[in-house]
Each structure stands twice: as structure tokens, then as C-alpha cells.
GROMACS .gro file of C-alpha atoms in nm:
model
  390
    1MET     CA    1   0.001   0.001  -0.003
    2THR     CA    2   0.164   0.323  -0.113
    3SER     CA    3   0.109   0.679   0.020
    4ILE     CA    4  -0.016   0.918  -0.243
    5HIS     CA    5   0.154   1.256  -0.224
    6GLN     CA    6   0.095   1.569  -0.435
    7GLU     CA    7   0.403   1.624  -0.659
    8ASN     CA    8   0.412   2.002  -0.639
    9PRO     CA    9   0.239   2.147  -0.335
   10VAL     CA   10   0.045   2.454  -0.424
   11GLU     CA   11   0.062   2.596  -0.075
   12PRO     CA   12   0.363   2.758   0.077
   13ASN     CA   13   0.569   2.569   0.327
   14PRO     CA   14   0.385   2.630   0.658
   15LEU     CA   15   0.702   2.565   0.856
   16ARG     CA   16   0.846   2.886   0.722
   17ALA     CA   17   0.541   3.099   0.797
   18LEU     CA   18   0.598   3.214   1.157
   19THR     CA   19   0.879   3.404   1.321
   20LEU     CA   20   1.026   3.315   1.652
   21ASP     CA   21   0.872   3.633   1.803
   22GLN     CA   22   0.526   3.520   1.686
   23LEU     CA   23   0.580   3.169   1.821
   24ARG     CA   24   0.677   3.294   2.160
   25ARG     CA   25   0.333   3.460   2.185
   26ARG     CA   26   0.179   3.111   2.207
   27THR     CA   27   0.062   3.002   2.548
   28SER     CA   28   0.063   2.615   2.494
   29MET     CA   29   0.300   2.371   2.657
   30LYS     CA   30   0.573   2.385   2.400
   31TRP     CA   31   0.626   2.759   2.452
   32ARG     CA   32   0.549   2.820   2.818
   33THR     CA   33   0.716   2.523   2.995
   34TYR     CA   34   1.065   2.666   2.977
   35PRO     CA   35   1.213   3.021   3.029
   36GLN     CA   36   1.230   3.262   2.739
   37ASP     CA   37   1.601   3.192   2.677
   38VAL     CA   38   1.535   2.821   2.607
   39LEU     CA   39   1.475   2.715   2.250
   40PRO     CA   40   1.196   2.453   2.260
   41VAL     CA   41   1.222   2.167   2.006
   42TRP     CA   42   1.065   1.903   2.214
   43VAL     CA   43   0.699   1.819   2.267
   44ALA     CA   44   0.482   1.723   1.965
   45GLU     CA   45   0.345   2.066   1.868
   46MET     CA   46   0.418   2.213   1.525
   47ASP     CA   47   0.534   2.568   1.462
   48VAL     CA   48   0.285   2.631   1.190
   49PRO     CA   49  -0.030   2.842   1.115
   50LEU     CA   50  -0.344   2.619   1.087
   51ALA     CA   51  -0.462   2.506   0.754
   52ALA     CA   52  -0.721   2.754   0.617
   53PRO     CA   53  -1.006   2.496   0.588
   54VAL     CA   54  -0.968   2.424   0.959
   55VAL     CA   55  -0.975   2.790   1.056
   56ARG     CA   56  -1.283   2.844   0.841
   57ALA     CA   57  -1.457   2.536   1.009
   58VAL     CA   58  -1.374   2.663   1.359
   59THR     CA   59  -1.463   3.027   1.280
   60ASP     CA   60  -1.796   2.928   1.125
   61ALA     CA   61  -1.879   2.723   1.430
   62MET     CA   62  -1.803   3.027   1.659
   63THR     CA   63  -2.010   3.262   1.442
   64LEU     CA   64  -2.307   3.014   1.452
   65GLY     CA   65  -2.264   2.938   1.825
   66ASP     CA   66  -2.223   2.572   1.708
   67THR     CA   67  -2.054   2.465   2.025
   68GLY     CA   68  -2.277   2.184   2.152
   69TYR     CA   69  -2.219   1.799   2.162
   70PRO     CA   70  -2.076   1.601   1.869
   71ALA     CA   71  -2.308   1.410   1.645
   72GLY     CA   72  -2.317   1.220   1.319
   73THR     CA   73  -2.059   1.028   1.114
   74GLY     CA   74  -1.905   1.316   0.925
   75TYR     CA   75  -1.562   1.267   1.087
   76ALA     CA   76  -1.559   0.894   1.012
   77GLU     CA   77  -1.668   0.956   0.653
   78ALA     CA   78  -1.391   1.210   0.610
   79LEU     CA   79  -1.135   0.963   0.747
   80ALA     CA   80  -1.263   0.681   0.522
   81ALA     CA   81  -1.231   0.898   0.219
   82PHE     CA   82  -0.883   1.015   0.328
   83ALA     CA   83  -0.771   0.656   0.383
   84ALA     CA   84  -0.896   0.546   0.044
   85GLY     CA   85  -0.729   0.835  -0.138
   86ARG     CA   86  -0.410   0.843   0.059
   87TRP     CA   87  -0.340   0.482   0.142
   88GLY     CA   88  -0.555   0.299  -0.109
   89TRP     CA   89  -0.752   0.146   0.185
   90HIS     CA   90  -1.119   0.104   0.122
   91GLY     CA   91  -1.196  -0.104   0.425
   92LEU     CA   92  -1.274   0.158   0.683
   93ASP     CA   93  -1.638   0.099   0.753
   94THR     CA   94  -1.789   0.399   0.932
   95ALA     CA   95  -2.038   0.153   1.114
   96ARG     CA   96  -1.733   0.020   1.291
   97THR     CA   97  -1.610   0.346   1.430
   98ALA     CA   98  -1.670   0.553   1.745
   99ILE     CA   99  -1.568   0.909   1.841
  100VAL     CA  100  -1.339   0.922   2.141
  101PRO     CA  101  -1.182   1.214   2.322
  102ASP     CA  102  -0.834   1.166   2.186
  103VAL     CA  103  -0.599   0.885   2.073
  104MET     CA  104  -0.461   0.803   2.411
  105LEU     CA  105  -0.796   0.798   2.590
  106GLY     CA  106  -0.921   0.594   2.307
  107VAL     CA  107  -0.632   0.351   2.351
  108VAL     CA  108  -0.733   0.322   2.717
  109GLU     CA  109  -1.086   0.241   2.629
  110MET     CA  110  -0.994  -0.017   2.366
  111LEU     CA  111  -0.753  -0.186   2.617
  112ARG     CA  112  -1.035  -0.202   2.869
  113LEU     CA  113  -1.256  -0.374   2.611
  114VAL     CA  114  -1.003  -0.658   2.553
  115THR     CA  115  -0.806  -0.693   2.874
  116GLY     CA  116  -0.884  -0.681   3.254
  117PRO     CA  117  -0.697  -0.553   3.562
  118GLY     CA  118  -0.348  -0.700   3.591
  119ASP     CA  119  -0.342  -0.831   3.230
  120PRO     CA  120  -0.028  -0.775   3.021
  121VAL     CA  121   0.001  -0.508   2.752
  122VAL     CA  122   0.306  -0.546   2.515
  123VAL     CA  123   0.481  -0.239   2.385
  124ASN     CA  124   0.781  -0.201   2.151
  125SER     CA  125   1.038   0.008   2.326
  126PRO     CA  126   1.173   0.262   2.299
  127VAL     CA  127   0.817   0.403   2.260
  128TYR     CA  128   0.596   0.704   2.332
  129PRO     CA  129   0.621   0.757   2.716
  130PRO     CA  130   0.241   0.790   2.776
  131PHE     CA  131   0.206   0.427   2.678
  132TYR     CA  132   0.370   0.333   3.004
  133GLN     CA  133   0.185   0.591   3.206
  134PHE     CA  134  -0.166   0.519   3.080
  135ILE     CA  135  -0.123   0.140   3.085
  136GLU     CA  136  -0.001   0.148   3.448
  137HIS     CA  137  -0.260   0.394   3.562
  138MET     CA  138  -0.536   0.168   3.431
  139ASP     CA  139  -0.390  -0.122   3.628
  140ARG     CA  140  -0.243  -0.322   3.341
  141ARG     CA  141   0.104  -0.461   3.330
  142VAL     CA  142   0.355  -0.325   3.075
  143VAL     CA  143   0.563  -0.590   2.903
  144GLU     CA  144   0.840  -0.467   2.673
  145ALA     CA  145   0.931  -0.631   2.338
  146PRO     CA  146   1.213  -0.402   2.228
  147LEU     CA  147   1.262  -0.301   1.862
  148GLY     CA  148   1.524  -0.477   1.669
  149PRO     CA  149   1.808  -0.352   1.450
  150GLY     CA  150   1.722  -0.040   1.249
  151GLY     CA  151   1.432   0.033   1.486
  152ARG     CA  152   1.212  -0.233   1.323
  153LEU     CA  153   0.972  -0.480   1.487
  154ASP     CA  154   1.166  -0.779   1.611
  155LEU     CA  155   0.938  -1.072   1.529
  156ASP     CA  156   1.147  -1.321   1.717
  157VAL     CA  157   1.140  -1.112   2.029
  158LEU     CA  158   0.763  -1.065   1.986
  159ALA     CA  159   0.715  -1.440   1.946
  160ASP     CA  160   0.909  -1.503   2.268
  161VAL     CA  161   0.721  -1.234   2.460
  162PHE     CA  162   0.374  -1.348   2.336
  163ARG     CA  163   0.459  -1.709   2.420
  164GLY     CA  164   0.554  -1.612   2.769
  165LEU     CA  165   0.235  -1.421   2.846
  166GLY     CA  166   0.063  -1.739   2.975
  167GLY     CA  167  -0.230  -1.763   2.738
  168GLY     CA  168  -0.472  -1.535   2.931
  169PRO     CA  169  -0.611  -1.206   2.804
  170ALA     CA  170  -0.340  -0.986   2.664
  171ALA     CA  171  -0.296  -0.693   2.424
  172HIS     CA  172  -0.020  -0.552   2.206
  173LEU     CA  173  -0.029  -0.171   2.185
  174LEU     CA  174   0.135  -0.111   1.849
  175CYS     CA  175   0.270   0.231   1.762
  176SER     CA  176   0.236   0.270   1.380
  177PRO     CA  177   0.418   0.470   1.253
  178HIS     CA  178   0.652   0.429   1.544
  179ASN     CA  179   0.723   0.714   1.786
  180PRO     CA  180   1.015   0.806   1.841
  181THR     CA  181   1.195   0.628   1.563
  182GLY     CA  182   0.961   0.718   1.280
  183THR     CA  183   0.966   0.363   1.149
  184VAL     CA  184   0.688   0.263   0.904
  185HIS     CA  185   0.593  -0.089   0.952
  186THR     CA  186   0.568  -0.285   0.631
  187ALA     CA  187   0.274  -0.500   0.517
  188GLY     CA  188   0.491  -0.811   0.565
  189GLU     CA  189   0.586  -0.713   0.919
  190LEU     CA  190   0.231  -0.627   1.017
  191THR     CA  191   0.100  -0.953   0.864
  192ALA     CA  192   0.358  -1.153   1.056
  193LEU     CA  193   0.270  -0.966   1.375
  194THR     CA  194  -0.098  -1.047   1.317
  195ARG     CA  195  -0.022  -1.418   1.278
  196LEU     CA  196   0.173  -1.423   1.600
  197ALA     CA  197  -0.105  -1.230   1.779
  198GLU     CA  198  -0.363  -1.476   1.664
  199ARG     CA  199  -0.156  -1.782   1.750
  200TYR     CA  200  -0.110  -1.659   2.109
  201GLY     CA  201  -0.448  -1.492   2.167
  202VAL     CA  202  -0.310  -1.140   2.184
  203ARG     CA  203  -0.539  -0.853   2.080
  204VAL     CA  204  -0.372  -0.576   1.881
  205VAL     CA  205  -0.457  -0.210   1.944
  206ALA     CA  206  -0.288   0.022   1.695
  207ASP     CA  207  -0.205   0.381   1.766
  208GLU     CA  208  -0.195   0.527   1.421
  209ILE     CA  209  -0.200   0.896   1.498
  210HIS     CA  210   0.115   0.971   1.285
  211ALA     CA  211  -0.022   0.788   0.978
  212PRO     CA  212  -0.064   1.101   0.749
  213LEU     CA  213   0.300   1.208   0.814
  214THR     CA  214   0.500   0.977   0.597
  215ALA     CA  215   0.801   1.082   0.403
  216PRO     CA  216   0.817   1.056   0.026
  217GLY     CA  217   0.862   0.701  -0.073
  218ALA     CA  218   0.736   0.555   0.257
  219GLY     CA  219   0.402   0.374   0.226
  220PHE     CA  220   0.190   0.372   0.541
  221VAL     CA  221  -0.009   0.042   0.585
  222PRO     CA  222  -0.315   0.066   0.808
  223TYR     CA  223  -0.303  -0.213   1.052
  224LEU     CA  224  -0.667  -0.321   0.984
  225SER     CA  225  -0.595  -0.359   0.608
  226VAL     CA  226  -0.352  -0.653   0.651
  227PRO     CA  227  -0.477  -1.015   0.623
  228GLY     CA  228  -0.573  -1.164   0.952
  229ALA     CA  229  -0.616  -0.834   1.139
  230GLU     CA  230  -0.999  -0.863   1.160
  231ARG     CA  231  -0.990  -0.862   1.542
  232GLY     CA  232  -0.775  -0.555   1.555
  233LEU     CA  233  -0.864  -0.217   1.690
  234SER     CA  234  -0.715   0.116   1.563
  235LEU     CA  235  -0.707   0.472   1.685
  236MET     CA  236  -0.676   0.752   1.427
  237SER     CA  237  -0.692   1.129   1.429
  238ALA     CA  238  -0.602   1.441   1.239
  239SER     CA  239  -0.435   1.573   1.550
  240LYS     CA  240  -0.067   1.528   1.477
  241ALA     CA  241  -0.075   1.599   1.103
  242TRP     CA  242  -0.265   1.920   1.129
  243ASN     CA  243  -0.154   2.039   1.472
  244LEU     CA  244  -0.492   1.997   1.640
  245ALA     CA  245  -0.389   1.862   1.985
  246GLY     CA  246  -0.592   2.141   2.156
  247LEU     CA  247  -0.904   2.051   1.969
  248LYS     CA  248  -0.991   1.711   2.114
  249ALA     CA  249  -1.128   1.442   1.881
  250ALA     CA  250  -1.028   1.104   1.756
  251LEU     CA  251  -1.175   0.786   1.610
  252ALA     CA  252  -1.169   0.433   1.723
  253VAL     CA  253  -1.191   0.191   1.428
  254ALA     CA  254  -1.264  -0.180   1.461
  255GLY     CA  255  -1.188  -0.464   1.229
  256PRO     CA  256  -1.487  -0.690   1.137
  257GLY     CA  257  -1.406  -0.933   1.411
  258ALA     CA  258  -1.384  -0.668   1.671
  259ALA     CA  259  -1.717  -0.501   1.601
  260THR     CA  260  -1.885  -0.657   1.899
  261ASP     CA  261  -1.604  -0.531   2.122
  262LEU     CA  262  -1.641  -0.181   2.005
  263ALA     CA  263  -2.022  -0.204   2.053
  264ARG     CA  264  -1.948  -0.246   2.427
  265LEU     CA  265  -1.781   0.091   2.443
  266PRO     CA  266  -1.960   0.284   2.721
  267GLU     CA  267  -2.192   0.553   2.584
  268GLU     CA  268  -2.038   0.814   2.809
  269VAL     CA  269  -1.716   0.796   2.622
  270SER     CA  270  -1.869   0.980   2.339
  271HIS     CA  271  -1.932   1.278   2.562
  272GLY     CA  272  -1.560   1.354   2.591
  273PRO     CA  273  -1.476   1.467   2.241
  274SER     CA  274  -1.509   1.830   2.152
  275HIS     CA  275  -1.779   1.905   1.888
  276VAL     CA  276  -1.559   2.195   1.752
  277GLY     CA  277  -1.268   1.945   1.756
  278VAL     CA  278  -1.469   1.706   1.546
  279LEU     CA  279  -1.551   1.984   1.295
  280ALA     CA  280  -1.183   2.085   1.274
  281HIS     CA  281  -1.059   1.727   1.222
  282THR     CA  282  -1.327   1.664   0.964
  283ALA     CA  283  -1.230   1.979   0.773
  284ALA     CA  284  -0.856   1.882   0.788
  285LEU     CA  285  -0.914   1.537   0.643
  286SER     CA  286  -1.170   1.656   0.382
  287ASP     CA  287  -1.016   1.983   0.260
  288GLY     CA  288  -0.658   2.014   0.419
  289THR     CA  289  -0.463   1.779   0.195
  290ALA     CA  290  -0.289   2.050  -0.003
  291TRP     CA  291  -0.171   2.208   0.320
  292LEU     CA  292  -0.055   1.863   0.437
  293ASP     CA  293   0.144   1.808   0.117
  294ALA     CA  294   0.318   2.141   0.167
  295LEU     CA  295   0.393   2.042   0.526
  296LEU     CA  296   0.530   1.704   0.420
  297ALA     CA  297   0.763   1.862   0.161
  298GLY     CA  298   0.887   2.095   0.432
  299LEU     CA  299   0.947   1.824   0.674
  300ASP     CA  300   1.151   1.634   0.415
  301GLU     CA  301   1.367   1.939   0.363
  302ASN     CA  302   1.410   1.963   0.745
  303ARG     CA  303   1.524   1.600   0.773
  304ARG     CA  304   1.793   1.667   0.513
  305LEU     CA  305   1.886   1.994   0.689
  306LEU     CA  306   1.923   1.818   1.021
  307ALA     CA  307   2.144   1.549   0.875
  308GLY     CA  308   2.375   1.809   0.733
  309LEU     CA  309   2.390   2.013   1.047
  310LEU     CA  310   2.474   1.709   1.258
  311ASP     CA  311   2.740   1.602   1.023
  312ARG     CA  312   2.898   1.949   1.051
  313TYR     CA  313   2.849   2.028   1.419
  314LEU     CA  314   2.790   1.692   1.597
  315PRO     CA  315   2.935   1.420   1.375
  316ALA     CA  316   2.932   1.174   1.669
  317VAL     CA  317   2.558   1.181   1.690
  318ARG     CA  318   2.391   0.896   1.493
  319TYR     CA  319   2.074   0.994   1.314
  320ARG     CA  320   1.865   0.793   1.061
  321PRO     CA  321   1.611   1.029   0.890
  322ALA     CA  322   1.268   0.891   0.970
  323GLU     CA  323   1.021   0.739   0.731
  324ALA     CA  324   0.731   0.913   0.913
  325THR     CA  325   0.644   1.158   1.188
  326TYR     CA  326   0.808   1.499   1.243
  327LEU     CA  327   1.033   1.365   1.511
  328ALA     CA  328   1.405   1.285   1.505
  329TRP     CA  329   1.555   1.014   1.728
  330LEU     CA  330   1.920   1.098   1.799
  331ASP     CA  331   2.174   0.852   1.943
  332CYS     CA  332   2.398   1.071   2.150
  333ARG     CA  333   2.581   0.796   2.345
  334ALA     CA  334   2.915   0.871   2.176
  335LEU     CA  335   2.910   1.236   2.308
  336GLY     CA  336   2.997   1.124   2.669
  337LEU     CA  337   2.682   1.301   2.823
  338GLY     CA  338   2.560   0.993   3.013
  339ASP     CA  339   2.216   0.838   2.997
  340ASP     CA  340   2.028   1.174   2.978
  341PRO     CA  341   2.197   1.401   2.722
  342ALA     CA  342   1.883   1.614   2.711
  343GLU     CA  343   1.972   1.750   3.053
  344ALA     CA  344   2.314   1.869   2.935
  345PHE     CA  345   2.150   2.027   2.619
  346LEU     CA  346   1.911   2.208   2.838
  347THR     CA  347   2.139   2.338   3.112
  348ARG     CA  348   2.443   2.404   2.903
  349GLY     CA  349   2.294   2.485   2.561
  350ARG     CA  350   1.949   2.626   2.654
  351VAL     CA  351   1.775   2.401   2.410
  352ALA     CA  352   1.490   2.172   2.515
  353VAL     CA  353   1.464   1.829   2.360
  354ASN     CA  354   1.288   1.517   2.492
  355SER     CA  355   1.501   1.294   2.711
  356GLY     CA  356   1.513   0.932   2.581
  357LEU     CA  357   1.487   0.780   2.927
  358PRO     CA  358   1.104   0.791   2.957
  359PHE     CA  359   1.080   0.602   2.620
  360GLY     CA  360   1.183   0.279   2.802
  361THR     CA  361   1.439   0.021   2.713
  362GLY     CA  362   1.664   0.155   2.436
  363GLY     CA  363   1.614   0.516   2.528
  364ALA     CA  364   1.920   0.587   2.748
  365GLY     CA  365   2.174   0.814   2.577
  366HIS     CA  366   1.915   0.927   2.317
  367VAL     CA  367   1.697   1.243   2.265
  368ARG     CA  368   1.396   1.326   2.057
  369LEU     CA  369   1.405   1.648   1.856
  370ASN     CA  370   1.095   1.805   1.694
  371LEU     CA  371   1.151   1.892   1.332
  372ALA     CA  372   0.821   2.067   1.281
  373THR     CA  373   0.965   2.419   1.296
  374SER     CA  374   1.161   2.652   1.073
  375PRO     CA  375   1.498   2.578   0.935
  376GLU     CA  376   1.636   2.864   1.132
  377VAL     CA  377   1.510   2.715   1.457
  378ILE     CA  378   1.660   2.377   1.372
  379THR     CA  379   1.989   2.536   1.282
  380GLU     CA  380   2.007   2.726   1.602
  381ALA     CA  381   1.906   2.424   1.811
  382VAL     CA  382   2.196   2.212   1.670
  383ARG     CA  383   2.443   2.495   1.719
  384ARG     CA  384   2.328   2.517   2.094
  385MET     CA  385   2.360   2.140   2.133
  386ALA     CA  386   2.708   2.148   1.983
  387ALA     CA  387   2.797   2.434   2.227
  388ALA     CA  388   2.676   2.219   2.516
  389VAL     CA  389   2.910   1.945   2.421
  390GLY     CA  390   3.206   2.179   2.363
   0.00000   0.00000   0.00000
């Protein structure tokens, strides 16, 4: 299954649209967690103006006073059309979807449907830190199946881990594309995973929030599109690709064999999403693809820029440009900064990146850097990181 990208984006690169002074007027987490002298390239917020169709949808809702509770299947229909056009996947049935507050809260609800207190949930470390936090908070047990060479799924490790779960209720929380490595799992890898999960009775819940953010030449494969994934559950959203984290809304999608599970989702879960968020996400998926293509082109430029900057200023840092996401996973172990180089970059260089430690096994000595910003900010960030080492 191949991603379909627009060859020549008709919109300007949104990553070049805002100045640092404009960004510092923002009041969200990225720009208010650290003092003004710290350059923030950490949390998953993008330094972009919103896509015009999203702004229109939200502005129209405000004008109409359309700020009630969400209703209808417009969001699911928009996602189904996007999936068909972007990934060639025509299997997203709106009848097997449910609106949830956001992807992580949706993950929690899906795990509650297929596991009970104390049951194991497998994750592929290093992985998005909230996986650990939410799983443990809901009284499930985290079991790591670390990624293999090249940041790919290690099917032998997964087989050993699944075999050792004991045969009771269990789930695999799959990050696809993977955060922080940006790995895009192939159809072959996902099919093999599905066979293992069915053999050992493990239910797969896929967090696919970064799915629209694939690099040129990388083909995202929806988990529910692979053979044997009928009992799978997926969470999707326009949040990451269109910078809508503050407008809460996501979709849970069930395979044909998981429809009865999704039907058990408590009715009150649908009260959590924002109606305005639903409108914004729907507009993004329906009418924001030109903006997305311009963003993807800009991100590809930023990946190449980062590789060149690291080669010049920090050649000891190992970096493999990601196949997806707007995140860069940097191996800083050769710098001699210990298990948490992010601390040195912050205190000595006044640049904020994510520490690799909360990402679990494989995270020590690494940092995650957010590329969804201007080339000037990336350049300054790397210069500051180099100064911290020197």
C-alpha cells in the first residue's frame, strides 16, 4: 500500500510562515514550559499556522454558536475518504467506528474492552512515554518487546514475549508509525505480527496517529488492512498531522471481528470529544490535503537539513532520517553525556529536547528532537547542542 503525495504542493511551506517572536506569543505547553532563553524543540506541537479549511470550520462554528455536543458520522466519513485516497485502503467501515476524546484516551478504552486489571500489554520500546503511564494507571502490566536492528519490529522477540504471556487475556499496543523512531511498519511485518497475535491470543490495538505524516517513498499500511487483522482495533486522528492537539477528537476503528467489542464501548465515552474538535478534524481530512502536502515537503527538507547540520556540528551523533512523523531520534551515546544528554543540552545549551529515558528500554543516551519548525530554529538548536558538548 503506497502513500499518495501531491507532486508539487500549491501551498507555501507552513514551517516557514511564523517568526520566533510570533511563536513565543503562544501559550501552549511547548512555548510556556521553559524560560524565554530556552529554544523549545521537544513536545509534539508544530510551529505552523493552521490550514485555512480548519480555521474556516472553527470560525464558522463560533459565528453560529455551534458549540454543543458532537453528532453524526461526518468525521468517520472524512477519514474513510482520506484513507482510500491516501493509502488505497477502502476497508474503513464507518459503522465500525466511534468518536473518542483523543487517541490516548481511546487507547485506554480499547484496552479496557479486551483486557482486565493486571493483564499484560506489550509495547515495543523505545516508545511514546504515555504508553507506560496510561497502561500502568489503568492497572495493566507493561511488558516490553524491544525493537530490533534499524528500529524495526523484532518478530523473534515478539514471538518469545507473546509465548511467555501465559495464554490469558493480553494486548499488544502497536505504535504505527513508530514514535520516536519514525519507522513505518511494512505490510509483511504487520501480517507476521498478526499471525503471532492470533496464535497466542493477543489482541492488537494500533495507535496510528502519525499515519498521515509519511516521508516521500514511505508507504503507510493501516493495521486493519492486513490479512488476519480482523480482530484488531485502531485509533486515528488528524491531531498530529494538522496540529490540532488542543481541539480534542479521535476515532476508534474496529476490524470486522472486533465490532462486538467496540459495541461495548460505554456511551459516556462519546461525551468527551469536543464538537468543535470534530469539525476541525473533519475539515482537515476533507479539505486540508494541499496544506498537508506542503507540510510534508517542508518536513523532508528539514530532515535533510538536520542530517547536514549534525554532520557538521555533531558528527558523533547517529541519526537516521525517519520514514514518518516530524520527530528525530538522535543517538547521543558517543558524546559522553551519560544516560540523559537532554539535561546537558538544556542546562548548558539552553535548548529543550525530549529525554530518551522515559521511552523505556533503548532510550538511554538518546534524545527526541521536533523537526516541525523553521529551518532557522533547527539550525540554532543544533548549534546550541554543539555548544553544550564543547
